[in-house]
PDB file of C-alpha atoms in Angstrom:
ATOM      1  CA  UNK A   1      44.291 194.726 -17.272  1.00  0.00           C
ATOM      2  CA  UNK A   2      41.012 193.666 -18.995  1.00  0.00           C
ATOM      3  CA  UNK A   3      38.269 196.519 -20.209  1.00  0.00           C
ATOM      4  CA  UNK A   4      34.914 196.820 -17.620  1.00  0.00           C
ATOM      5  CA  UNK A   5      31.944 196.172 -19.775  1.00  0.00           C
ATOM      6  CA  UNK A   6      30.569 199.247 -18.853  1.00  0.00           C
ATOM      7  CA  UNK A   7      32.619 201.444 -20.559  1.00  0.00           C
ATOM      8  CA  UNK A   8      32.225 202.895 -24.212  1.00  0.00           C
ATOM      9  CA  UNK A   9      35.255 201.351 -27.024  1.00  0.00           C
ATOM     10  CA  UNK A  10      36.492 204.144 -28.845  1.00  0.00           C
ATOM     11  CA  UNK A  11      36.658 202.098 -31.634  1.00  0.00           C
ATOM     12  CA  UNK A  12      32.598 201.797 -31.417  1.00  0.00           C
ATOM     13  CA  UNK A  13      32.024 204.990 -30.651  1.00  0.00           C
ATOM     14  CA  UNK A  14      34.328 206.217 -34.496  1.00  0.00           C
ATOM     15  CA  UNK A  15      32.001 202.979 -35.733  1.00  0.00           C
ATOM     16  CA  UNK A  16      29.016 204.771 -34.771  1.00  0.00           C
ATOM     17  CA  UNK A  17      29.534 207.961 -35.801  1.00  0.00           C
ATOM     18  CA  UNK A  18      30.770 206.819 -39.456  1.00  0.00           C
ATOM     19  CA  UNK A  19      27.315 204.792 -39.818  1.00  0.00           C
ATOM     20  CA  UNK A  20      25.341 207.705 -38.746  1.00  0.00           C
ATOM     21  CA  UNK A  21      27.827 210.113 -41.201  1.00  0.00           C
ATOM     22  CA  UNK A  22      27.370 207.094 -43.969  1.00  0.00           C
ATOM     23  CA  UNK A  23      23.612 207.198 -43.594  1.00  0.00           C
ATOM     24  CA  UNK A  24      23.079 211.079 -43.170  1.00  0.00           C
ATOM     25  CA  UNK A  25      24.988 210.585 -46.702  1.00  0.00           C
ATOM     26  CA  UNK A  26      23.011 208.292 -48.318  1.00  0.00           C
ATOM     27  CA  UNK A  27      19.554 209.670 -47.557  1.00  0.00           C
ATOM     28  CA  UNK A  28      20.805 213.086 -48.648  1.00  0.00           C
ATOM     29  CA  UNK A  29      22.102 211.678 -51.937  1.00  0.00           C
ATOM     30  CA  UNK A  30      18.468 210.452 -52.525  1.00  0.00           C
ATOM     31  CA  UNK A  31      16.407 213.193 -52.264  1.00  0.00           C
ATOM     32  CA  UNK A  32      13.508 212.784 -54.097  1.00  0.00           C
ATOM     33  CA  UNK A  33      12.813 216.056 -55.780  1.00  0.00           C
ATOM     34  CA  UNK A  34       9.022 216.633 -57.229  1.00  0.00           C
ATOM     35  CA  UNK A  35      10.015 218.872 -60.335  1.00  0.00           C
ATOM     36  CA  UNK A  36       6.770 219.953 -61.643  1.00  0.00           C
ATOM     37  CA  UNK A  37       6.249 221.399 -58.402  1.00  0.00           C
ATOM     38  CA  UNK A  38       9.619 222.941 -58.074  1.00  0.00           C
ATOM     39  CA  UNK A  39       9.120 224.500 -61.285  1.00  0.00           C
ATOM     40  CA  UNK A  40       5.075 225.896 -60.343  1.00  0.00           C
ATOM     41  CA  UNK A  41       7.057 227.578 -57.141  1.00  0.00           C
ATOM     42  CA  UNK A  42       9.813 229.291 -58.660  1.00  0.00           C
ATOM     43  CA  UNK A  43       7.486 230.150 -60.478  1.00  0.00           C
ATOM     44  CA  UNK A  44       5.573 232.010 -58.210  1.00  0.00           C
ATOM     45  CA  UNK A  45       8.518 233.625 -55.992  1.00  0.00           C
ATOM     46  CA  UNK A  46       9.819 235.318 -59.651  1.00  0.00           C
ATOM     47  CA  UNK A  47       5.884 236.540 -60.251  1.00  0.00           C
ATOM     48  CA  UNK A  48       6.069 238.141 -56.749  1.00  0.00           C
ATOM     49  CA  UNK A  49       9.406 239.368 -56.640  1.00  0.00           C
ATOM     50  CA  UNK A  50       8.261 241.437 -60.166  1.00  0.00           C
ATOM     51  CA  UNK A  51       5.181 242.269 -58.279  1.00  0.00           C
ATOM     52  CA  UNK A  52       7.405 243.697 -55.378  1.00  0.00           C
ATOM     53  CA  UNK A  53       9.824 245.484 -58.140  1.00  0.00           C
ATOM     54  CA  UNK A  54       7.415 247.647 -59.755  1.00  0.00           C
ATOM     55  CA  UNK A  55       6.314 250.889 -59.067  1.00  0.00           C
ATOM     56  CA  UNK A  56       3.410 250.171 -56.831  1.00  0.00           C
ATOM     57  CA  UNK A  57       5.483 247.794 -54.501  1.00  0.00           C
ATOM     58  CA  UNK A  58       3.788 246.403 -51.387  1.00  0.00           C
ATOM     59  CA  UNK A  59       0.611 248.662 -50.918  1.00  0.00           C
ATOM     60  CA  UNK A  60      -0.888 251.366 -53.396  1.00  0.00           C
ATOM     61  CA  UNK A  61      -3.866 253.952 -52.963  1.00  0.00           C
ATOM     62  CA  UNK A  62      -6.034 251.004 -51.346  1.00  0.00           C
ATOM     63  CA  UNK A  63      -3.302 249.484 -49.207  1.00  0.00           C
ATOM     64  CA  UNK A  64      -1.330 246.053 -49.532  1.00  0.00           C
ATOM     65  CA  UNK A  65      -1.795 244.498 -52.938  1.00  0.00           C
ATOM     66  CA  UNK A  66      -3.775 241.493 -53.121  1.00  0.00           C
ATOM     67  CA  UNK A  67      -1.417 239.989 -55.712  1.00  0.00           C
ATOM     68  CA  UNK A  68       1.562 240.026 -53.587  1.00  0.00           C
ATOM     69  CA  UNK A  69      -0.256 238.931 -50.323  1.00  0.00           C
ATOM     70  CA  UNK A  70      -1.975 236.064 -52.187  1.00  0.00           C
ATOM     71  CA  UNK A  71       1.683 234.598 -53.443  1.00  0.00           C
ATOM     72  CA  UNK A  72       3.135 234.491 -49.985  1.00  0.00           C
ATOM     73  CA  UNK A  73       2.286 231.105 -48.920  1.00  0.00           C
ATOM     74  CA  UNK A  74       3.575 229.134 -52.031  1.00  0.00           C
ATOM     75  CA  UNK A  75       6.912 231.496 -51.761  1.00  0.00           C
ATOM     76  CA  UNK A  76       6.544 230.028 -47.833  1.00  0.00           C
ATOM     77  CA  UNK A  77       6.553 226.677 -49.483  1.00  0.00           C
ATOM     78  CA  UNK A  78       9.343 227.119 -51.404  1.00  0.00           C
ATOM     79  CA  UNK A  79      11.359 228.221 -48.133  1.00  0.00           C
ATOM     80  CA  UNK A  80      10.406 225.127 -46.908  1.00  0.00           C
ATOM     81  CA  UNK A  81      11.626 223.265 -50.037  1.00  0.00           C
ATOM     82  CA  UNK A  82       8.281 221.509 -49.723  1.00  0.00           C
ATOM     83  CA  UNK A  83       8.947 219.698 -53.142  1.00  0.00           C
ATOM     84  CA  UNK A  84      11.936 217.944 -51.338  1.00  0.00           C
ATOM     85  CA  UNK A  85       9.607 214.654 -51.229  1.00  0.00           C
ATOM     86  CA  UNK A  86      11.709 212.991 -48.659  1.00  0.00           C
ATOM     87  CA  UNK A  87      12.862 215.361 -46.494  1.00  0.00           C
ATOM     88  CA  UNK A  88      11.582 218.222 -44.238  1.00  0.00           C
ATOM     89  CA  UNK A  89      14.231 219.727 -43.025  1.00  0.00           C
ATOM     90  CA  UNK A  90      16.517 220.715 -45.850  1.00  0.00           C
ATOM     91  CA  UNK A  91      14.869 224.411 -46.021  1.00  0.00           C
ATOM     92  CA  UNK A  92      14.913 227.829 -44.719  1.00  0.00           C
ATOM     93  CA  UNK A  93      14.696 226.688 -40.119  1.00  0.00           C
ATOM     94  CA  UNK A  94      12.511 228.469 -38.626  1.00  0.00           C
ATOM     95  CA  UNK A  95      15.372 229.830 -36.336  1.00  0.00           C
ATOM     96  CA  UNK A  96      16.689 231.726 -39.240  1.00  0.00           C
ATOM     97  CA  UNK A  97      13.606 232.984 -40.287  1.00  0.00           C
ATOM     98  CA  UNK A  98      12.789 234.045 -36.679  1.00  0.00           C
ATOM     99  CA  UNK A  99      15.758 235.810 -36.303  1.00  0.00           C
ATOM    100  CA  UNK A 100      15.132 238.319 -39.249  1.00  0.00           C
ATOM    101  CA  UNK A 101      11.738 239.003 -38.545  1.00  0.00           C
ATOM    102  CA  UNK A 102      12.341 239.996 -34.937  1.00  0.00           C
ATOM    103  CA  UNK A 103      15.054 242.393 -36.211  1.00  0.00           C
ATOM    104  CA  UNK A 104      12.776 243.989 -38.451  1.00  0.00           C
ATOM    105  CA  UNK A 105      10.089 243.872 -35.263  1.00  0.00           C
ATOM    106  CA  UNK A 106      12.983 245.947 -33.219  1.00  0.00           C
ATOM    107  CA  UNK A 107      12.614 248.575 -35.948  1.00  0.00           C
ATOM    108  CA  UNK A 108       9.200 248.293 -36.532  1.00  0.00           C
ATOM    109  CA  UNK A 109       9.052 249.264 -32.557  1.00  0.00           C
ATOM    110  CA  UNK A 110      11.500 252.312 -32.780  1.00  0.00           C
ATOM    111  CA  UNK A 111       9.321 253.586 -35.315  1.00  0.00           C
ATOM    112  CA  UNK A 112       6.379 253.946 -33.335  1.00  0.00           C
ATOM    113  CA  UNK A 113       8.594 254.932 -30.141  1.00  0.00           C
ATOM    114  CA  UNK A 114      10.079 258.078 -32.471  1.00  0.00           C
ATOM    115  CA  UNK A 115       6.595 258.406 -33.285  1.00  0.00           C
ATOM    116  CA  UNK A 116       5.075 258.728 -29.814  1.00  0.00           C
ATOM    117  CA  UNK A 117       8.153 261.088 -28.933  1.00  0.00           C
ATOM    118  CA  UNK A 118       6.563 263.806 -31.404  1.00  0.00           C
ATOM    119  CA  UNK A 119       3.290 263.884 -30.206  1.00  0.00           C
ATOM    120  CA  UNK A 120       3.690 267.643 -30.240  1.00  0.00           C
ATOM    121  CA  UNK A 121       2.813 267.940 -33.851  1.00  0.00           C
ATOM    122  CA  UNK A 122      -0.487 267.622 -34.522  1.00  0.00           C
ATOM    123  CA  UNK A 123      -0.422 265.756 -38.178  1.00  0.00           C
ATOM    124  CA  UNK A 124       0.185 261.896 -37.530  1.00  0.00           C
ATOM    125  CA  UNK A 125       1.381 261.800 -41.465  1.00  0.00           C
ATOM    126  CA  UNK A 126       4.267 264.571 -40.934  1.00  0.00           C
ATOM    127  CA  UNK A 127       5.006 262.201 -37.437  1.00  0.00           C
ATOM    128  CA  UNK A 128       5.010 259.064 -39.349  1.00  0.00           C
ATOM    129  CA  UNK A 129       7.740 260.541 -42.252  1.00  0.00           C
ATOM    130  CA  UNK A 130       9.442 261.930 -39.289  1.00  0.00           C
ATOM    131  CA  UNK A 131       9.944 258.940 -37.394  1.00  0.00           C
ATOM    132  CA  UNK A 132      10.667 257.121 -40.551  1.00  0.00           C
ATOM    133  CA  UNK A 133      13.741 258.890 -41.581  1.00  0.00           C
ATOM    134  CA  UNK A 134      15.120 258.242 -38.553  1.00  0.00           C
ATOM    135  CA  UNK A 135      14.729 254.387 -38.699  1.00  0.00           C
ATOM    136  CA  UNK A 136      15.725 254.858 -42.739  1.00  0.00           C
ATOM    137  CA  UNK A 137      19.361 253.775 -41.918  1.00  0.00           C
ATOM    138  CA  UNK A 138      18.099 250.734 -39.963  1.00  0.00           C
ATOM    139  CA  UNK A 139      16.428 248.767 -42.915  1.00  0.00           C
ATOM    140  CA  UNK A 140      20.195 248.612 -44.616  1.00  0.00           C
ATOM    141  CA  UNK A 141      21.622 247.403 -41.727  1.00  0.00           C
ATOM    142  CA  UNK A 142      19.029 244.897 -41.498  1.00  0.00           C
ATOM    143  CA  UNK A 143      19.467 243.790 -44.552  1.00  0.00           C
ATOM    144  CA  UNK A 144      23.586 243.106 -43.796  1.00  0.00           C
ATOM    145  CA  UNK A 145      22.457 240.914 -41.290  1.00  0.00           C
ATOM    146  CA  UNK A 146      20.208 238.585 -43.626  1.00  0.00           C
ATOM    147  CA  UNK A 147      23.643 238.288 -45.719  1.00  0.00           C
ATOM    148  CA  UNK A 148      25.252 237.137 -42.963  1.00  0.00           C
ATOM    149  CA  UNK A 149      22.358 234.309 -41.876  1.00  0.00           C
ATOM    150  CA  UNK A 150      22.015 233.016 -45.235  1.00  0.00           C
ATOM    151  CA  UNK A 151      26.397 232.670 -45.289  1.00  0.00           C
ATOM    152  CA  UNK A 152      26.569 231.436 -42.127  1.00  0.00           C
ATOM    153  CA  UNK A 153      23.717 228.562 -42.699  1.00  0.00           C
ATOM    154  CA  UNK A 154      25.419 227.454 -45.947  1.00  0.00           C
ATOM    155  CA  UNK A 155      28.565 227.191 -44.661  1.00  0.00           C
ATOM    156  CA  UNK A 156      26.588 224.688 -41.651  1.00  0.00           C
ATOM    157  CA  UNK A 157      25.822 222.406 -43.965  1.00  0.00           C
ATOM    158  CA  UNK A 158      27.518 219.625 -44.845  1.00  0.00           C
ATOM    159  CA  UNK A 159      25.569 217.186 -47.067  1.00  0.00           C
ATOM    160  CA  UNK A 160      26.271 218.602 -51.183  1.00  0.00           C
ATOM    161  CA  UNK A 161      22.642 217.215 -52.205  1.00  0.00           C
ATOM    162  CA  UNK A 162      20.688 219.338 -49.424  1.00  0.00           C
ATOM    163  CA  UNK A 163      22.916 222.180 -49.314  1.00  0.00           C
ATOM    164  CA  UNK A 164      22.055 222.624 -53.244  1.00  0.00           C
ATOM    165  CA  UNK A 165      18.472 222.713 -51.558  1.00  0.00           C
ATOM    166  CA  UNK A 166      19.325 224.944 -48.791  1.00  0.00           C
ATOM    167  CA  UNK A 167      21.008 227.317 -51.388  1.00  0.00           C
ATOM    168  CA  UNK A 168      17.840 227.504 -53.188  1.00  0.00           C
ATOM    169  CA  UNK A 169      16.132 228.614 -50.673  1.00  0.00           C
ATOM    170  CA  UNK A 170      18.420 230.730 -48.721  1.00  0.00           C
ATOM    171  CA  UNK A 171      18.935 232.534 -51.500  1.00  0.00           C
ATOM    172  CA  UNK A 172      15.761 232.825 -52.540  1.00  0.00           C
ATOM    173  CA  UNK A 173      14.781 234.535 -48.850  1.00  0.00           C
ATOM    174  CA  UNK A 174      18.093 236.925 -49.694  1.00  0.00           C
ATOM    175  CA  UNK A 175      16.678 238.159 -52.756  1.00  0.00           C
ATOM    176  CA  UNK A 176      13.112 238.416 -51.249  1.00  0.00           C
ATOM    177  CA  UNK A 177      15.239 240.931 -48.806  1.00  0.00           C
ATOM    178  CA  UNK A 178      17.118 242.730 -51.235  1.00  0.00           C
ATOM    179  CA  UNK A 179      13.761 243.464 -53.543  1.00  0.00           C
ATOM    180  CA  UNK A 180      12.302 244.304 -50.540  1.00  0.00           C
ATOM    181  CA  UNK A 181      14.640 246.979 -48.994  1.00  0.00           C
ATOM    182  CA  UNK A 182      14.340 248.686 -52.154  1.00  0.00           C
ATOM    183  CA  UNK A 183      10.769 249.549 -52.062  1.00  0.00           C
ATOM    184  CA  UNK A 184      10.349 249.533 -47.996  1.00  0.00           C
ATOM    185  CA  UNK A 185      13.135 252.494 -48.057  1.00  0.00           C
ATOM    186  CA  UNK A 186      11.032 254.864 -50.072  1.00  0.00           C
ATOM    187  CA  UNK A 187       8.164 255.576 -47.760  1.00  0.00           C
ATOM    188  CA  UNK A 188       6.871 254.588 -44.408  1.00  0.00           C
ATOM    189  CA  UNK A 189       3.631 253.335 -46.292  1.00  0.00           C
ATOM    190  CA  UNK A 190       5.441 250.384 -47.849  1.00  0.00           C
ATOM    191  CA  UNK A 191       7.756 249.387 -44.442  1.00  0.00           C
ATOM    192  CA  UNK A 192       4.224 249.090 -42.731  1.00  0.00           C
ATOM    193  CA  UNK A 193       2.743 246.907 -45.813  1.00  0.00           C
ATOM    194  CA  UNK A 194       5.934 245.004 -45.938  1.00  0.00           C
ATOM    195  CA  UNK A 195       5.780 244.592 -41.779  1.00  0.00           C
ATOM    196  CA  UNK A 196       2.337 242.923 -42.443  1.00  0.00           C
ATOM    197  CA  UNK A 197       3.385 240.943 -45.595  1.00  0.00           C
ATOM    198  CA  UNK A 198       6.592 239.050 -43.583  1.00  0.00           C
ATOM    199  CA  UNK A 199       4.438 238.731 -40.596  1.00  0.00           C
ATOM    200  CA  UNK A 200       1.890 236.540 -43.426  1.00  0.00           C
ATOM    201  CA  UNK A 201       4.783 234.363 -44.476  1.00  0.00           C
ATOM    202  CA  UNK A 202       5.701 233.892 -40.881  1.00  0.00           C
ATOM    203  CA  UNK A 203       3.009 232.727 -40.198  1.00  0.00           C
ATOM    204  CA  UNK A 204       2.578 230.315 -43.507  1.00  0.00           C
ATOM    205  CA  UNK A 205       6.361 228.966 -42.749  1.00  0.00           C
ATOM    206  CA  UNK A 206       7.252 225.411 -41.873  1.00  0.00           C
ATOM    207  CA  UNK A 207       8.410 225.330 -38.155  1.00  0.00           C
ATOM    208  CA  UNK A 208      11.031 222.602 -37.187  1.00  0.00           C
ATOM    209  CA  UNK A 209      13.355 221.673 -34.525  1.00  0.00           C
ATOM    210  CA  UNK A 210      16.694 222.802 -35.881  1.00  0.00           C
ATOM    211  CA  UNK A 211      18.248 226.201 -35.326  1.00  0.00           C
TER     212      UNK A 211
END
């Protein structure tokens, strides 16, 4: 019995899928990298991480350190892999960075709630210290969630060329959280400064429609 014209042919579907996959592989295998831009952004990332690692971390007696804040925009560019000239979606996805940020926002709210629960303590510094000690373990838990997100996103990528770029971006994000955790678990002032820096990073990130 002849096949009605309005029904799709399975073979045609497979051919279309194969053409799509071939097109994606060709695109990803010919990524155009601006190597000078990549080196420049990698140096900025390195300098940022070294600043966070030093004794002052995110802040000093004057507040958030300017030299840390000024490097965040270019770090966002590195996470977005802007040095890839012919593809805008090979870096950290907007949903990934948002999921991580939302987790820290949840911790910040708990930090604020605990302070309100201790209104009988007149000294604001003491309230903050007490609240910080209660939410401190959650900063370690947040780090483990970032590790999970990074591993999951890298496993999802099938195109080898794009996977290598994603690996650079996601591993940089993971390292940023690792280094930051070592600082923000030391005092509430470091934690508060980190939250402002992270919010700034989020604002500089390029948004996409991917998960």
